[in-house]
Amino acid sequence: MKEFNGDLIHFVDVLLQNVEVLHRKDTDGSLLRDQYMAENVSWILQKEQQRGNDCIFISGHNEHVAKWGSYDSMGKLLSNQYRYYVIGTNFYKTRCNLPEGNHKRTIQTFYSHDLLAKTAKLAGFKMCWIDFLLLKKVQKLKGMQMHIPIWER
């Protein structure tokens, strides 16, 4: 019962966090959102550690999971506390559930302009892996202007 009550308190706290971020009109709302996300990931990791699991996998937008950048993203905050790895992904076609305004949402479809994602799609690959260390060796790829989400060693 004590664990359930602790979880319930946290879930109410997350609801209040969402309300606070949603009603922020200034640019600090994004910083606050990433701060809350980092705190919630830490809470999830602690819960998993109590269950005997020593790591978790997080999926998120590259601006949130990045360990670098001009603002304190969730990833940057987490990398200050934990051994944290970022794996970049890209999609040729994706559907996103986006805010439309007035608390409404819309589903939009986007196609990547990334040359590697488009090439993989046109080649018929459903999934592929790219070793970015090879970019140093392959001059043709090295000079290409590509949007590579996130990759770190």
mmCIF file of C-alpha atoms in Angstrom:
data_model
loop_
_atom_site.group_PDB
_atom_site.id
_atom_site.type_symbol
_atom_site.label_atom_id
_atom_site.label_comp_id
_atom_site.label_asym_id
_atom_site.label_seq_id
_atom_site.Cartn_x
_atom_site.Cartn_y
_atom_site.Cartn_z
ATOM 1 C CA MET A 1 0.000 0.000 0.000
ATOM 2 C CA LYS A 2 2.898 2.342 0.767
ATOM 3 C CA GLU A 3 4.353 1.836 -2.752
ATOM 4 C CA PHE A 4 0.922 2.405 -4.332
ATOM 5 C CA ASN A 5 0.462 5.653 -2.384
ATOM 6 C CA GLY A 6 3.932 6.835 -3.457
ATOM 7 C CA ASP A 7 3.088 6.088 -7.088
ATOM 8 C CA LEU A 8 -0.256 7.855 -6.779
ATOM 9 C CA ILE A 9 1.410 10.951 -5.351
ATOM 10 C CA HIS A 10 3.892 10.947 -8.229
ATOM 11 C CA PHE A 11 1.144 10.563 -10.838
ATOM 12 C CA VAL A 12 -0.733 13.525 -9.352
ATOM 13 C CA ASP A 13 2.529 15.473 -9.400
ATOM 14 C CA VAL A 14 2.989 14.647 -13.106
ATOM 15 C CA LEU A 15 -0.543 15.866 -13.806
ATOM 16 C CA LEU A 16 0.250 19.152 -12.043
ATOM 17 C CA GLN A 17 3.508 19.409 -14.011
ATOM 18 C CA ASN A 18 1.567 19.057 -17.273
ATOM 19 C CA VAL A 19 -0.937 21.707 -16.243
ATOM 20 C CA GLU A 20 1.876 24.095 -15.295
ATOM 21 C CA VAL A 21 3.794 23.598 -18.563
ATOM 22 C CA LEU A 22 0.620 23.790 -20.677
ATOM 23 C CA HIS A 23 -0.325 27.172 -19.227
ATOM 24 C CA ARG A 24 3.131 28.752 -19.520
ATOM 25 C CA LYS A 25 3.215 31.424 -22.197
ATOM 26 C CA ASP A 26 6.932 32.276 -21.935
ATOM 27 C CA THR A 27 9.919 30.459 -23.428
ATOM 28 C CA ASP A 28 10.848 29.056 -20.018
ATOM 29 C CA GLY A 29 8.025 26.536 -20.495
ATOM 30 C CA SER A 30 10.286 24.426 -22.730
ATOM 31 C CA LEU A 31 13.066 24.470 -20.148
ATOM 32 C CA LEU A 32 10.631 23.542 -17.417
ATOM 33 C CA ARG A 33 9.202 20.725 -19.547
ATOM 34 C CA ASP A 34 12.658 19.194 -20.086
ATOM 35 C CA GLN A 35 13.447 19.582 -16.378
ATOM 36 C CA TYR A 36 10.248 17.732 -15.467
ATOM 37 C CA MET A 37 10.950 15.038 -18.067
ATOM 38 C CA ALA A 38 14.432 14.481 -16.587
ATOM 39 C CA GLU A 39 12.979 14.278 -13.066
ATOM 40 C CA ASN A 40 10.350 11.775 -14.223
ATOM 41 C CA VAL A 41 12.928 9.627 -16.023
ATOM 42 C CA SER A 42 14.999 9.585 -12.815
ATOM 43 C CA TRP A 43 11.887 8.494 -10.892
ATOM 44 C CA ILE A 44 11.235 5.696 -13.408
ATOM 45 C CA LEU A 45 14.866 4.546 -13.184
ATOM 46 C CA GLN A 46 14.674 4.451 -9.381
ATOM 47 C CA LYS A 47 11.481 2.368 -9.578
ATOM 48 C CA GLU A 48 13.159 -0.054 -11.983
ATOM 49 C CA GLN A 49 16.249 -0.276 -9.779
ATOM 50 C CA GLN A 50 14.002 -1.270 -6.869
ATOM 51 C CA ARG A 51 12.789 -4.117 -9.092
ATOM 52 C CA GLY A 52 16.365 -5.215 -9.860
ATOM 53 C CA ASN A 53 16.730 -3.525 -13.260
ATOM 54 C CA ASP A 54 19.793 -1.326 -13.609
ATOM 55 C CA CYS A 55 18.944 0.461 -16.855
ATOM 56 C CA ILE A 56 16.016 1.771 -18.895
ATOM 57 C CA PHE A 57 15.424 2.687 -22.542
ATOM 58 C CA ILE A 58 13.905 6.071 -23.370
ATOM 59 C CA SER A 59 12.509 7.092 -26.733
ATOM 60 C CA GLY A 60 12.062 10.766 -27.496
ATOM 61 C CA HIS A 61 12.542 13.618 -29.936
ATOM 62 C CA ASN A 62 16.179 14.414 -30.700
ATOM 63 C CA GLU A 63 15.984 17.888 -29.148
ATOM 64 C CA HIS A 64 14.857 16.354 -25.854
ATOM 65 C CA VAL A 65 17.272 13.403 -25.692
ATOM 66 C CA ALA A 66 20.330 15.352 -26.931
ATOM 67 C CA LYS A 67 23.260 15.673 -24.546
ATOM 68 C CA TRP A 68 24.437 18.809 -26.299
ATOM 69 C CA GLY A 69 22.796 22.038 -27.350
ATOM 70 C CA SER A 70 22.123 25.559 -26.298
ATOM 71 C CA TYR A 71 19.621 24.766 -23.565
ATOM 72 C CA ASP A 72 19.344 22.289 -20.708
ATOM 73 C CA SER A 73 17.459 19.537 -22.484
ATOM 74 C CA MET A 74 16.283 16.416 -20.690
ATOM 75 C CA GLY A 75 19.235 14.523 -22.188
ATOM 76 C CA LYS A 76 21.752 17.109 -21.055
ATOM 77 C CA LEU A 77 20.325 17.069 -17.532
ATOM 78 C CA LEU A 78 20.317 13.250 -17.424
ATOM 79 C CA SER A 79 23.875 13.026 -18.788
ATOM 80 C CA ASN A 80 25.051 15.069 -15.803
ATOM 81 C CA GLN A 81 23.709 12.351 -13.470
ATOM 82 C CA TYR A 82 23.917 9.074 -15.374
ATOM 83 C CA ARG A 83 25.878 7.156 -17.958
ATOM 84 C CA TYR A 84 23.553 7.996 -20.820
ATOM 85 C CA TYR A 85 23.749 6.881 -24.458
ATOM 86 C CA VAL A 86 21.860 8.414 -27.364
ATOM 87 C CA ILE A 87 20.970 6.371 -30.435
ATOM 88 C CA GLY A 88 19.834 8.398 -33.443
ATOM 89 C CA THR A 89 16.960 7.268 -35.614
ATOM 90 C CA ASN A 90 15.351 8.598 -38.740
ATOM 91 C CA PHE A 91 12.233 7.741 -40.677
ATOM 92 C CA TYR A 92 11.313 8.327 -44.280
ATOM 93 C CA LYS A 93 7.628 8.669 -43.391
ATOM 94 C CA THR A 94 6.205 9.380 -39.968
ATOM 95 C CA ARG A 95 2.882 10.405 -38.449
ATOM 96 C CA CYS A 96 2.809 12.815 -35.512
ATOM 97 C CA ASN A 97 0.065 13.803 -33.084
ATOM 98 C CA LEU A 98 0.560 17.581 -32.832
ATOM 99 C CA PRO A 99 -1.147 20.393 -30.926
ATOM 100 C CA GLU A 100 -3.447 22.421 -33.162
ATOM 101 C CA GLY A 101 -4.479 25.091 -30.675
ATOM 102 C CA ASN A 102 -7.440 25.496 -28.324
ATOM 103 C CA HIS A 103 -6.442 22.203 -26.636
ATOM 104 C CA LYS A 104 -7.112 20.284 -29.870
ATOM 105 C CA ARG A 105 -4.704 17.940 -31.643
ATOM 106 C CA THR A 106 -4.189 16.885 -35.247
ATOM 107 C CA ILE A 107 -2.391 13.966 -36.853
ATOM 108 C CA GLN A 108 0.071 15.059 -39.533
ATOM 109 C CA THR A 109 2.188 12.952 -41.904
ATOM 110 C CA PHE A 110 5.758 14.021 -42.679
ATOM 111 C CA TYR A 111 8.316 12.747 -45.179
ATOM 112 C CA SER A 112 12.029 13.058 -44.506
ATOM 113 C CA HIS A 113 14.251 15.097 -46.798
ATOM 114 C CA ASP A 114 17.257 13.206 -45.441
ATOM 115 C CA LEU A 115 19.147 11.603 -48.333
ATOM 116 C CA LEU A 116 20.033 8.465 -46.392
ATOM 117 C CA ALA A 117 16.462 7.869 -45.206
ATOM 118 C CA LYS A 118 15.100 8.359 -48.724
ATOM 119 C CA THR A 119 17.776 6.114 -50.246
ATOM 120 C CA ALA A 120 16.994 3.333 -47.749
ATOM 121 C CA LYS A 121 13.278 3.635 -48.578
ATOM 122 C CA LEU A 122 13.856 3.586 -52.350
ATOM 123 C CA ALA A 123 16.194 0.589 -51.978
ATOM 124 C CA GLY A 124 13.343 -1.301 -50.313
ATOM 125 C CA PHE A 125 14.892 -1.545 -46.839
ATOM 126 C CA LYS A 126 12.368 -1.627 -44.014
ATOM 127 C CA MET A 127 15.178 -1.074 -41.526
ATOM 128 C CA CYS A 128 18.917 -0.468 -41.821
ATOM 129 C CA TRP A 129 21.866 0.506 -39.652
ATOM 130 C CA ILE A 130 24.553 2.984 -40.598
ATOM 131 C CA ASP A 131 28.016 2.982 -39.029
ATOM 132 C CA PHE A 132 28.864 6.677 -38.890
ATOM 133 C CA LEU A 133 32.510 5.902 -38.197
ATOM 134 C CA LEU A 134 32.689 4.845 -41.867
ATOM 135 C CA LEU A 135 31.952 8.438 -42.922
ATOM 136 C CA LYS A 136 35.638 9.212 -42.360
ATOM 137 C CA LYS A 137 36.561 6.547 -44.932
ATOM 138 C CA VAL A 138 33.908 7.116 -47.611
ATOM 139 C CA GLN A 139 34.581 10.504 -49.238
ATOM 140 C CA LYS A 140 31.359 10.529 -51.266
ATOM 141 C CA LEU A 141 29.229 10.265 -48.113
ATOM 142 C CA LYS A 142 31.522 12.521 -46.084
ATOM 143 C CA GLY A 143 30.787 15.548 -48.268
ATOM 144 C CA MET A 144 27.008 15.054 -48.426
ATOM 145 C CA GLN A 145 24.822 17.596 -46.691
ATOM 146 C CA MET A 146 22.723 15.360 -44.428
ATOM 147 C CA HIS A 147 20.464 15.839 -41.472
ATOM 148 C CA ILE A 148 21.696 13.253 -39.004
ATOM 149 C CA PRO A 149 19.505 13.300 -35.900
ATOM 150 C CA ILE A 150 21.740 12.366 -32.985
ATOM 151 C CA TRP A 151 24.711 10.131 -32.779
ATOM 152 C CA GLU A 152 27.324 10.193 -30.097
ATOM 153 C CA ARG A 153 30.138 7.928 -29.088
#
